Amino acid sequence: MKTLKSTDLELLMLERTAEMKTNQWVYQLLRTNLLCGKIAPGIPLTIRGLAGVLNVSPMPVREALHRLACEGAVEAKNNRRVIVPMMTAEKFSELCELRILIEAHAAEKALPYIREKDIARLELIDVSINEAVQQGDVETTSLRNQDFHRSLYSANPYQIVVPLIESLWLQLGPFSRIAISKLEKIYIVDRHVEAIQALKQQNGFGLRRAIEADIRDGIASIKSVEGIHNYFKGVA
Amino acid sequence: MKTLKSTDLELLMLERTAEMKTNQWVYQLLRTNLLCGKIAPGIPLTIRGLAGVLNVSPMPVREALHRLACEGAVEAKNNRRVIVPMMTAEKFSELCELRILIEAHAAEKALPYIREKDIARLELIDVSINEAVQQGDVETTSLRNQDFHRSLYSANPYQIVVPLIESLWLQLGPFSRIAISKLEKIYIVDRHVEAIQALKQQNGFGLRRAIEADIRDGIASIKSVEGIHNYFKGVA
DNA sequence: ACACGATTAATGTGATCACATTGACCAGTT
DNA sequence: AACTGGTCAATGTGATCACATTAATCGTGT
């Protein structure tokens, strides 16, 4: 097996607004790239290497990697190597079960706070998801899909749960890419439309079912991918 | 209202083994103090101040505070102040609901992996909890109680959920202290014994109920405390 | 006496440096 | 040709420094 070199990584850049500090920019950039699966498991991430690519000093990169490590997005090994963790079938199952458990709860708790404006926004996001799907833009589809879920749950103003959910997304990041790339459009559209309809009807049970089904669809599409086992190597 | 000064803080120190790096030591120390409620909400935490108390350079403290901030344990405000977040009634409810939801799930998922050795360990921890309760040692009681839960959930070898739960504990930290200080011993002992019995009987439903009841007891004891509203000031 | 404004102290951030540890690479040996 | 040994480069860590921004303190004016 060829050892993956850090030079292989291609990052999608992020606009850096003037008011945001360097460490926030680096963190958001790496986080976004992990969420949409741009950084594959196994490739090593080094502080100085990333600092060189991003043209910043090693300091902000160090902080960003530490934060991502404590969120489980990357794994700091004993031997001074920071990598995107490999996946195992059991880990994958755990993550999916937790997504269903927590996101269904989050959706139901957000329901009472949903207003017409929120529904309109969700419909807009759904449209943009379809656009990205039709254009075959995997990264954008993945990020927009997460936007849909985050916007829904964030309607609840007392937010504890969204960071927990995002931690799960971060760990599933490299695989959501696979899911999207293999997903027939109907699935995503259907479930999101179902969710929106349940919102309009203030139907908590229907909302739960729609969210759960949406997540399960993604999982099923991942498991149906040929050669998926290549990504499920044993954890070193 | 008197402004709380950073000099007020008294930390319970942690042994620093030779093999652990400075940043890990600082992080664990602050985390432990937050988990057991030694650091009260509202008091400001400064990098240089903590570095002075701990006799380390500001660098490890900076990293530790950033990690704790991304876990929600402390709140980095715009104006360069890092504080333990104030609590609101709604936030408190959210945290408790999530604890029940996720910990019941975690317990059930851990059940198949529980062996006699694990049960023996849990019984030992329960004994040490009772000792700490009888001695009126609030911090130790709080930490040992968390040890009980963590040991139970950690029986599941594919661990995703424990970090999520610990994030909730961190945010509830200052209040678990209050809960313990007002808790009649019977409650804790009862629920833990119930949980252990359910483990011995491989009774998933009973285990869920015991864990849920244990958490609810803690919540009830907090809500029964006179003057608890002092801790629920509006978030700035 | 109270309020407002300027000076001073304190703080977070990012850069640079020194050091210990580890991996990578290459030559030499079997 | 494969393995082993040593040397060198690369890496993470922690300390120190400079700078911009903010809070605190004190003095002045009303």
Coordinates of C-alpha atoms (C1' of nucleotides) in Angstrom, one line a residue:
Chain A
M1 CA 0.0 0.0 0.0
K2 CA 1.4 3.3 -1.0
T3 CA 1.8 5.7 1.9
L4 CA -0.4 8.8 1.4
K5 CA 1.5 12.0 1.4
S6 CA 0.3 15.2 2.7
T7 CA 1.0 16.9 -0.6
D8 CA -1.9 15.1 -2.1
L9 CA -4.5 17.1 -0.3
E10 CA -6.5 19.6 -2.2
L11 CA -8.6 21.9 -0.1
L12 CA -11.5 24.0 -1.1
M13 CA -10.7 27.5 0.0
L14 CA -12.9 29.7 2.1
E15 CA -13.3 33.4 1.9
R16 CA -11.7 35.1 4.8
T17 CA -13.7 38.1 5.9
A18 CA -11.7 40.8 7.6
E19 CA -13.3 40.5 11.0
M20 CA -12.5 36.9 11.6
K21 CA -9.3 35.9 13.3
T22 CA -6.8 33.6 11.6
N23 CA -7.4 30.7 13.9
Q24 CA -11.2 30.8 13.2
W25 CA -10.6 30.9 9.5
V26 CA -8.2 27.9 9.6
Y27 CA -10.6 26.0 11.9
Q28 CA -13.7 26.7 9.7
L29 CA -11.7 25.8 6.6
L30 CA -10.5 22.5 7.8
R31 CA -13.9 21.7 9.4
T32 CA -15.7 22.4 6.1
N33 CA -13.3 20.3 4.2
L34 CA -13.7 17.4 6.6
L35 CA -17.5 17.8 6.6
C36 CA -17.8 17.5 2.9
G37 CA -15.3 14.7 2.7
K38 CA -12.6 16.6 0.8
I39 CA -10.0 15.2 3.1
A40 CA -9.9 11.4 2.9
P41 CA -9.2 9.1 5.8
G42 CA -5.6 8.0 6.2
I43 CA -3.8 11.0 4.8
P44 CA -1.6 12.6 7.4
L45 CA -2.1 16.2 8.4
T46 CA 0.9 18.1 9.7
I47 CA 0.9 21.5 11.3
R48 CA 3.7 22.9 9.3
G49 CA 2.4 21.3 6.1
L50 CA -1.0 22.9 6.5
A51 CA 0.5 26.2 7.6
G52 CA 2.5 26.2 4.4
V53 CA -0.5 25.5 2.2
L54 CA -2.6 28.1 3.9
N55 CA 0.1 30.7 4.2
V56 CA -0.3 31.2 7.9
S57 CA 2.0 30.6 10.8
P58 CA 1.9 27.2 12.5
M59 CA 0.2 28.5 15.5
P60 CA -3.4 28.8 14.3
V61 CA -3.1 25.5 12.6
R62 CA -2.0 23.9 15.8
E63 CA -5.0 25.2 17.6
A64 CA -7.4 24.2 14.9
L65 CA -6.1 20.6 14.8
H66 CA -6.4 20.4 18.6
R67 CA -9.9 21.5 18.5
L68 CA -10.8 19.1 15.7
A69 CA -9.1 16.3 17.6
C70 CA -11.2 16.9 20.7
E71 CA -14.3 16.8 18.5
G72 CA -13.2 13.4 17.1
A73 CA -12.8 14.8 13.5
V74 CA -9.2 13.9 13.4
E75 CA -7.2 11.5 15.5
A76 CA -3.9 12.5 17.2
K77 CA -1.9 9.4 17.5
N78 CA 0.9 8.8 20.0
N79 CA 3.6 8.9 17.3
R80 CA 3.1 12.5 16.4
R81 CA 0.8 11.8 13.5
V82 CA -2.6 13.4 13.0
I83 CA -4.8 11.6 10.6
V84 CA -8.5 11.4 9.6
P85 CA -9.6 8.3 11.5
M86 CA -10.3 5.2 9.6
M87 CA -13.8 3.8 9.9
T88 CA -15.0 0.5 11.1
A89 CA -18.3 -1.1 10.5
E90 CA -19.1 -0.9 14.2
K91 CA -18.2 2.7 14.5
F92 CA -20.3 3.4 11.5
S93 CA -23.3 1.7 13.0
E94 CA -22.9 3.6 16.3
L95 CA -22.7 6.9 14.5
C96 CA -25.8 6.3 12.4
E97 CA -27.8 5.1 15.4
L98 CA -26.8 8.2 17.3
R99 CA -27.7 10.4 14.4
I100 CA -31.2 9.0 14.2
L101 CA -31.7 9.1 18.0
I102 CA -30.5 12.7 18.5
E103 CA -31.6 14.3 15.2
A104 CA -35.1 12.9 15.6
H105 CA -35.2 14.4 19.1
A106 CA -33.8 17.7 17.9
A107 CA -36.3 17.9 15.1
E108 CA -39.2 17.3 17.4
K109 CA -37.9 19.9 19.9
A110 CA -37.5 22.4 17.1
L111 CA -41.0 21.9 15.8
P112 CA -42.8 24.3 18.1
Y113 CA -40.5 27.1 17.2
I114 CA -40.9 26.8 13.4
R115 CA -42.4 29.8 11.7
E116 CA -43.4 30.4 8.1
K117 CA -40.1 32.2 7.5
D118 CA -38.2 29.1 8.6
I119 CA -40.2 26.8 6.3
A120 CA -39.6 29.2 3.4
R121 CA -35.9 29.0 4.2
L122 CA -35.9 25.3 4.3
E123 CA -37.6 25.1 1.0
L124 CA -35.0 27.4 -0.5
I125 CA -32.3 25.2 0.8
D126 CA -34.0 22.2 -0.6
V127 CA -34.1 23.8 -4.0
S128 CA -30.4 24.6 -3.8
I129 CA -29.7 21.0 -2.9
N130 CA -31.5 19.8 -6.0
E131 CA -29.4 22.2 -8.1
A132 CA -26.2 20.9 -6.6
V133 CA -27.3 17.3 -7.1
Q134 CA -28.2 18.0 -10.8
Q135 CA -24.8 19.6 -11.3
G136 CA -23.1 16.6 -9.8
D137 CA -21.4 18.9 -7.2
V138 CA -20.7 16.4 -4.4
E139 CA -19.2 18.8 -1.9
T140 CA -21.9 21.4 -2.3
T141 CA -24.6 18.8 -2.0
S142 CA -23.2 17.5 1.1
L143 CA -22.8 20.9 2.7
R144 CA -26.2 22.1 1.7
N145 CA -27.8 18.9 3.0
Q146 CA -26.2 19.6 6.4
D147 CA -27.5 23.2 6.1
F148 CA -31.0 21.8 5.8
H149 CA -30.7 19.8 8.9
R150 CA -28.9 22.5 10.9
S151 CA -31.4 25.1 10.0
L152 CA -34.3 22.9 11.1
Y153 CA -32.8 22.0 14.5
S154 CA -31.6 25.6 15.1
A155 CA -35.1 26.9 15.2
N156 CA -35.0 25.8 18.8
P157 CA -33.4 28.9 20.3
Y158 CA -31.9 27.0 23.3
Q159 CA -29.2 25.2 21.5
I160 CA -27.3 22.4 23.1
V161 CA -27.9 19.7 20.6
V162 CA -26.6 21.1 17.4
P163 CA -22.9 21.0 18.4
L164 CA -23.4 17.3 19.4
I165 CA -24.9 16.5 16.0
E166 CA -22.2 18.3 14.2
S167 CA -19.6 16.3 16.0
L168 CA -21.3 13.2 14.5
W169 CA -21.3 14.7 11.1
L170 CA -17.7 15.5 11.4
Q171 CA -16.9 11.9 12.0
L172 CA -19.1 10.8 9.2
G173 CA -17.8 13.5 6.9
P174 CA -15.7 11.4 4.5
F175 CA -18.6 9.0 4.0
S176 CA -21.4 11.5 3.4
R177 CA -19.4 12.3 0.3
I178 CA -19.8 8.7 -0.8
A179 CA -23.5 8.7 0.1
I180 CA -24.2 11.7 -1.9
S181 CA -22.3 10.5 -4.9
K182 CA -24.4 7.4 -5.2
L183 CA -27.7 8.7 -4.1
E184 CA -30.6 8.8 -6.4
K185 CA -32.1 12.3 -6.3
I186 CA -35.6 11.1 -5.4
Y187 CA -34.6 10.0 -2.0
I188 CA -33.3 13.3 -0.7
V189 CA -36.0 15.3 -2.2
D190 CA -38.7 13.0 -1.0
R191 CA -37.6 13.0 2.6
H192 CA -37.0 16.7 2.8
V193 CA -40.4 17.4 1.3
E194 CA -42.0 15.0 3.7
A195 CA -40.3 16.8 6.6
I196 CA -41.4 20.2 5.3
Q197 CA -45.0 19.0 5.0
A198 CA -44.9 17.6 8.6
L199 CA -43.6 21.0 9.7
K200 CA -46.5 22.8 8.0
Q201 CA -49.0 20.4 9.7
Q202 CA -47.2 20.6 13.1
N203 CA -47.0 16.9 12.9
G204 CA -44.3 15.8 15.3
F205 CA -44.5 12.1 14.7
G206 CA -44.4 12.6 10.9
L207 CA -41.4 14.9 11.3
R208 CA -39.5 12.3 13.3
R209 CA -40.3 9.7 10.7
A210 CA -39.2 11.9 7.8
I211 CA -35.9 12.8 9.5
E212 CA -35.2 9.2 10.4
A213 CA -36.0 8.0 6.9
D214 CA -33.7 10.7 5.4
I215 CA -30.8 9.5 7.5
R216 CA -31.5 5.9 6.8
D217 CA -31.6 6.5 3.1
G218 CA -28.2 8.0 3.3
I219 CA -26.9 5.0 5.2
A220 CA -28.5 2.5 2.8
S221 CA -26.9 4.3 -0.1
I222 CA -23.5 4.1 1.5
K223 CA -23.8 0.4 2.3
S224 CA -24.8 -0.3 -1.3
V225 CA -21.7 1.2 -2.7
E226 CA -19.3 -1.4 -4.2
G227 CA -15.9 -1.4 -2.7
I228 CA -17.0 0.4 0.4
H229 CA -15.0 -2.0 2.5
N230 CA -11.9 -0.3 1.2
Y231 CA -12.8 2.6 3.5
F232 CA -13.5 0.3 6.5
K233 CA -9.9 -0.8 7.1
G234 CA -8.9 -1.8 10.5
V235 CA -8.1 1.1 12.8
A236 CA -4.3 1.4 13.3
Chain B
M1 CA -23.1 43.1 42.2
K2 CA -19.5 42.6 43.1
T3 CA -17.4 41.7 40.1
L4 CA -15.8 38.3 40.6
K5 CA -12.1 38.4 40.5
S6 CA -9.9 35.7 39.0
T7 CA -7.9 35.5 42.2
D8 CA -10.9 34.0 43.9
L9 CA -10.5 30.7 42.2
E10 CA -9.1 27.7 44.1
L11 CA -8.3 24.7 42.0
L12 CA -7.9 21.2 43.2
M13 CA -4.6 20.2 41.8
L14 CA -4.0 17.0 39.8
E15 CA -0.9 14.8 39.9
R16 CA 1.2 15.3 36.9
T17 CA 2.7 12.1 35.7
A18 CA 6.0 12.4 33.9
E19 CA 4.7 11.0 30.6
M20 CA 1.9 13.5 30.1
K21 CA 2.5 16.7 28.3
T22 CA 1.9 20.0 29.8
N23 CA -1.1 20.9 27.7
Q24 CA -2.8 17.6 28.6
W25 CA -2.2 18.2 32.2
V26 CA -3.6 21.7 32.1
Y27 CA -6.6 20.5 30.1
Q28 CA -7.4 17.6 32.4
L29 CA -7.0 19.8 35.4
L30 CA -9.3 22.5 34.2
R31 CA -11.8 19.9 32.9
T32 CA -11.9 18.1 36.2
N33 CA -12.4 21.3 38.1
L34 CA -15.2 22.3 35.8
L35 CA -16.8 18.8 36.0
C36 CA -17.0 18.8 39.8
G37 CA -18.2 22.4 40.0
K38 CA -15.1 23.8 41.6
I39 CA -15.1 26.7 39.2
A40 CA -18.3 28.7 39.6
P41 CA -20.2 30.4 36.8
G42 CA -19.3 34.0 36.2
I43 CA -15.8 34.1 37.3
P44 CA -13.4 35.2 34.6
L45 CA -10.7 32.9 33.4
T46 CA -7.6 34.5 31.8
I47 CA -4.8 32.8 30.0
R48 CA -2.0 34.6 31.9
G49 CA -3.8 34.3 35.2
L50 CA -4.2 30.6 35.0
A51 CA -0.7 30.2 33.7
G52 CA 0.6 32.0 36.7
V53 CA -1.4 29.8 39.1
L54 CA -0.3 26.6 37.4
N55 CA 3.3 27.8 36.9
V56 CA 3.3 27.0 33.2
S57 CA 3.7 29.2 30.1
P58 CA 0.5 30.8 28.7
M59 CA 0.6 28.5 25.6
P60 CA -0.8 25.3 27.1
V61 CA -3.4 27.3 28.9
R62 CA -4.5 28.9 25.7
E63 CA -4.9 25.6 24.0
A64 CA -6.8 24.1 26.9
L65 CA -9.2 27.1 27.1
H66 CA -9.9 26.8 23.4
R67 CA -10.7 23.1 23.6
L68 CA -13.0 23.7 26.6
A69 CA -14.7 26.5 24.7
C70 CA -15.4 24.3 21.7
E71 CA -16.8 21.7 24.1
G72 CA -19.2 24.3 25.6
A73 CA -17.6 24.1 29.0
V74 CA -16.5 27.7 28.9
E75 CA -17.7 30.6 26.8
A76 CA -15.3 32.9 25.0
K77 CA -17.1 36.2 24.7
N78 CA -16.4 38.8 22.1
N79 CA -14.8 41.2 24.6
R80 CA -11.8 39.0 25.4
R81 CA -13.4 37.4 28.4
V82 CA -13.6 33.7 29.0
I83 CA -16.1 32.7 31.6
V84 CA -18.1 29.7 32.8
P85 CA -21.4 30.2 31.1
M86 CA -24.4 31.3 33.1
M87 CA -27.3 28.9 33.1
T88 CA -30.9 29.4 32.0
A89 CA -33.9 27.3 32.9
E90 CA -34.4 26.4 29.2
K91 CA -30.8 25.4 28.7
F92 CA -30.9 23.4 31.9
S93 CA -34.0 21.5 30.6
E94 CA -32.4 20.8 27.3
L95 CA -29.3 19.4 28.9
C96 CA -31.3 17.2 31.2
E97 CA -33.5 15.9 28.4
L98 CA -30.4 15.1 26.3
R99 CA -28.7 13.4 29.2
I100 CA -31.7 11.1 29.6
L101 CA -32.1 10.4 25.9
I102 CA -28.4 9.7 25.2
E103 CA -27.4 8.0 28.5
A104 CA -30.3 5.6 28.4
H105 CA -29.3 4.7 24.9
A106 CA -25.7 4.4 25.8
A107 CA -26.5 2.1 28.8
E108 CA -28.6 -0.2 26.6
K109 CA -25.9 -0.4 24.0
A110 CA -23.4 -1.2 26.6
L111 CA -25.4 -4.0 28.2
P112 CA -24.4 -6.8 25.9
Y113 CA -20.7 -6.2 26.6
I114 CA -21.0 -6.1 30.4
R115 CA -19.0 -8.9 32.1
E116 CA -18.7 -10.0 35.7
K117 CA -15.5 -8.0 36.0
D118 CA -17.3 -4.8 34.9
I119 CA -20.1 -5.3 37.4
A120 CA -17.6 -5.8 40.2
R121 CA -15.9 -2.6 39.2
L122 CA -19.2 -0.7 39.2
E123 CA -20.0 -2.1 42.7
L124 CA -16.6 -0.9 43.9
I125 CA -17.3 2.6 42.5
D126 CA -20.7 2.6 44.1
V127 CA -19.1 1.9 47.5
S128 CA -16.6 4.7 47.0
I129 CA -19.4 7.0 46.1
N130 CA -21.1 6.2 49.4
E131 CA -17.9 6.8 51.3
A132 CA -17.5 10.2 49.7
V133 CA -21.1 11.1 50.4
Q134 CA -20.8 10.1 54.1
Q135 CA -17.6 12.3 54.3
G136 CA -19.5 15.2 52.7
D137 CA -16.8 15.5 50.0
V138 CA -18.8 17.1 47.3
E139 CA -16.2 17.1 44.6
T140 CA -15.2 13.5 45.0
T141 CA -18.8 12.4 45.1
S142 CA -19.5 14.3 41.9
L143 CA -16.4 12.8 40.1
R144 CA -17.1 9.3 41.3
N145 CA -20.7 9.5 40.2
Q146 CA -19.5 10.4 36.7
D147 CA -17.0 7.5 36.9
F148 CA -19.9 5.2 37.5
H149 CA -21.8 6.3 34.5
R150 CA -18.7 6.4 32.3
S151 CA -17.5 3.0 33.3
L152 CA -20.9 1.6 32.4
Y153 CA -21.2 3.2 29.0
S154 CA -17.5 2.4 28.2
A155 CA -18.2 -1.3 28.3
N156 CA -19.3 -0.8 24.7
P157 CA -16.0 -1.0 22.9
Y158 CA -17.0 1.1 19.9
Q159 CA -17.1 4.4 21.7
I160 CA -18.7 7.4 20.1
V161 CA -21.2 8.4 22.7
V162 CA -19.1 8.9 25.8
P163 CA -17.5 12.1 24.5
L164 CA -21.0 13.5 23.7
I165 CA -22.2 12.7 27.2
E166 CA -19.1 14.2 28.8
S167 CA -19.8 17.4 26.9
L168 CA -23.2 17.5 28.6
W169 CA -21.6 16.9 31.9
L170 CA -19.2 19.7 31.4
Q171 CA -22.0 22.1 30.8
L172 CA -23.9 20.8 33.8
G173 CA -20.7 20.7 36.0
P174 CA -21.3 23.6 38.3
F175 CA -24.8 22.3 39.0
S176 CA -24.0 18.7 39.7
R177 CA -22.1 20.2 42.7
I178 CA -25.4 21.7 43.9
A179 CA -27.2 18.4 43.2
I180 CA -24.8 16.3 45.2
S181 CA -24.7 18.7 48.1
K182 CA -28.4 18.5 48.6
L183 CA -29.0 14.9 47.7
E184 CA -30.1 12.4 50.3
K185 CA -27.9 9.4 50.0
I186 CA -30.7 6.9 49.5
Y187 CA -31.4 8.2 46.0
I188 CA -28.0 7.7 44.5
V189 CA -27.5 4.3 46.1
D190 CA -30.9 3.1 45.1
R191 CA -30.6 3.9 41.5
H192 CA -27.1 2.6 41.1
V193 CA -28.0 -0.6 42.8
E194 CA -31.1 -0.9 40.6
A195 CA -28.9 -0.4 37.6
I196 CA -26.4 -3.1 38.7
Q197 CA -29.3 -5.5 39.3
A198 CA -30.6 -4.9 35.8
L199 CA -27.1 -5.6 34.5
K200 CA -26.9 -8.9 36.3
Q201 CA -30.3 -9.9 34.8
Q202 CA -29.4 -8.6 31.3
N203 CA -32.5 -6.5 31.6
G204 CA -32.3 -3.7 29.1
F205 CA -35.5 -2.1 29.9
G206 CA -34.8 -2.1 33.7
L207 CA -31.4 -0.6 33.0
R208 CA -32.9 2.2 31.0
R209 CA -35.3 3.0 33.7
A210 CA -32.7 2.9 36.4
I211 CA -30.4 5.3 34.5
E212 CA -33.3 7.6 33.7
A213 CA -34.4 7.6 37.3
D214 CA -30.9 8.3 38.5
I215 CA -30.6 11.4 36.3
R216 CA -34.1 12.6 37.2
D217 CA -33.3 12.3 40.9
G218 CA -30.3 14.6 40.4
I219 CA -32.4 17.1 38.5
A220 CA -35.1 17.0 41.1
S221 CA -32.7 17.6 43.9
I222 CA -31.3 20.6 42.0
K223 CA -34.7 22.1 41.4
S224 CA -35.6 21.7 45.1
V225 CA -32.6 23.8 46.2
E226 CA -33.6 27.2 47.7
G227 CA -32.1 30.1 45.9
I228 CA -31.3 28.1 42.8
H229 CA -32.5 31.0 40.7
N230 CA -29.4 32.9 41.7
Y231 CA -27.5 30.6 39.4
F232 CA -29.9 31.0 36.6
K233 CA -29.2 34.6 35.7
G234 CA -29.8 35.8 32.2
V235 CA -27.1 35.0 29.9
A236 CA -25.1 38.1 29.0
Chain C
dA1 C1' -19.8 65.0 44.4
dC2 C1' -20.4 63.0 40.0
dA3 C1' -19.5 62.3 35.2
dC4 C1' -16.5 62.2 31.4
dG5 C1' -12.1 61.4 29.2
dA6 C1' -7.2 60.2 28.8
dT7 C1' -3.5 57.4 30.3
dT8 C1' -2.0 52.9 31.9
dA9 C1' -2.2 48.1 32.7
dA10 C1' -3.8 43.7 31.1
dT11 C1' -5.2 40.5 27.7
dG12 C1' -5.5 37.5 23.3
dT13 C1' -3.3 36.7 19.1
dG14 C1' 0.2 35.4 16.1
dA15 C1' 5.1 34.9 15.0
dT16 C1' 9.6 33.1 15.9
dC17 C1' 12.9 30.2 18.3
dA18 C1' 15.0 26.2 20.8
dC19 C1' 14.6 21.5 22.0
dA20 C1' 13.4 16.7 22.3
dT21 C1' 11.5 13.0 19.7
dT22 C1' 10.3 10.5 15.7
dG23 C1' 10.2 9.2 10.9
dA24 C1' 12.6 8.9 6.5
dC25 C1' 16.4 7.8 3.9
dC26 C1' 20.7 5.9 2.5
dA27 C1' 24.7 3.2 2.9
dG28 C1' 26.8 -0.9 4.5
dT29 C1' 26.5 -5.7 5.7
dT30 C1' 24.9 -10.5 5.4
Chain D
dA1 C1' 18.4 -8.8 -2.7
dA2 C1' 16.9 -8.1 2.0
dC3 C1' 18.0 -6.4 6.4
dT4 C1' 20.1 -3.4 9.7
dG5 C1' 22.4 0.5 11.3
dG6 C1' 23.1 5.4 11.6
dT7 C1' 22.5 10.1 10.0
dC8 C1' 19.6 13.8 8.8
dA9 C1' 15.3 16.1 8.1
dA10 C1' 10.7 16.9 9.9
dT11 C1' 7.5 17.4 13.5
dG12 C1' 5.1 18.8 18.0
dT13 C1' 5.7 21.3 22.1
dG14 C1' 6.5 25.0 24.9
dA15 C1' 8.6 29.5 25.7
dT16 C1' 9.2 34.3 24.6
dC17 C1' 8.2 38.5 22.1
dA18 C1' 5.7 42.2 19.6
dC19 C1' 1.4 44.2 18.6
dA20 C1' -3.4 45.5 18.5
dT21 C1' -7.4 45.8 21.3
dT22 C1' -9.8 46.2 25.5
dA23 C1' -10.6 47.0 30.4
dA24 C1' -9.3 49.5 34.5
dT25 C1' -7.7 53.4 36.8
dC26 C1' -7.0 58.0 37.7
dG27 C1' -7.3 62.8 36.9
dT28 C1' -9.8 66.7 35.3
dG29 C1' -13.8 69.5 34.6
dT30 C1' -18.4 70.7 35.6

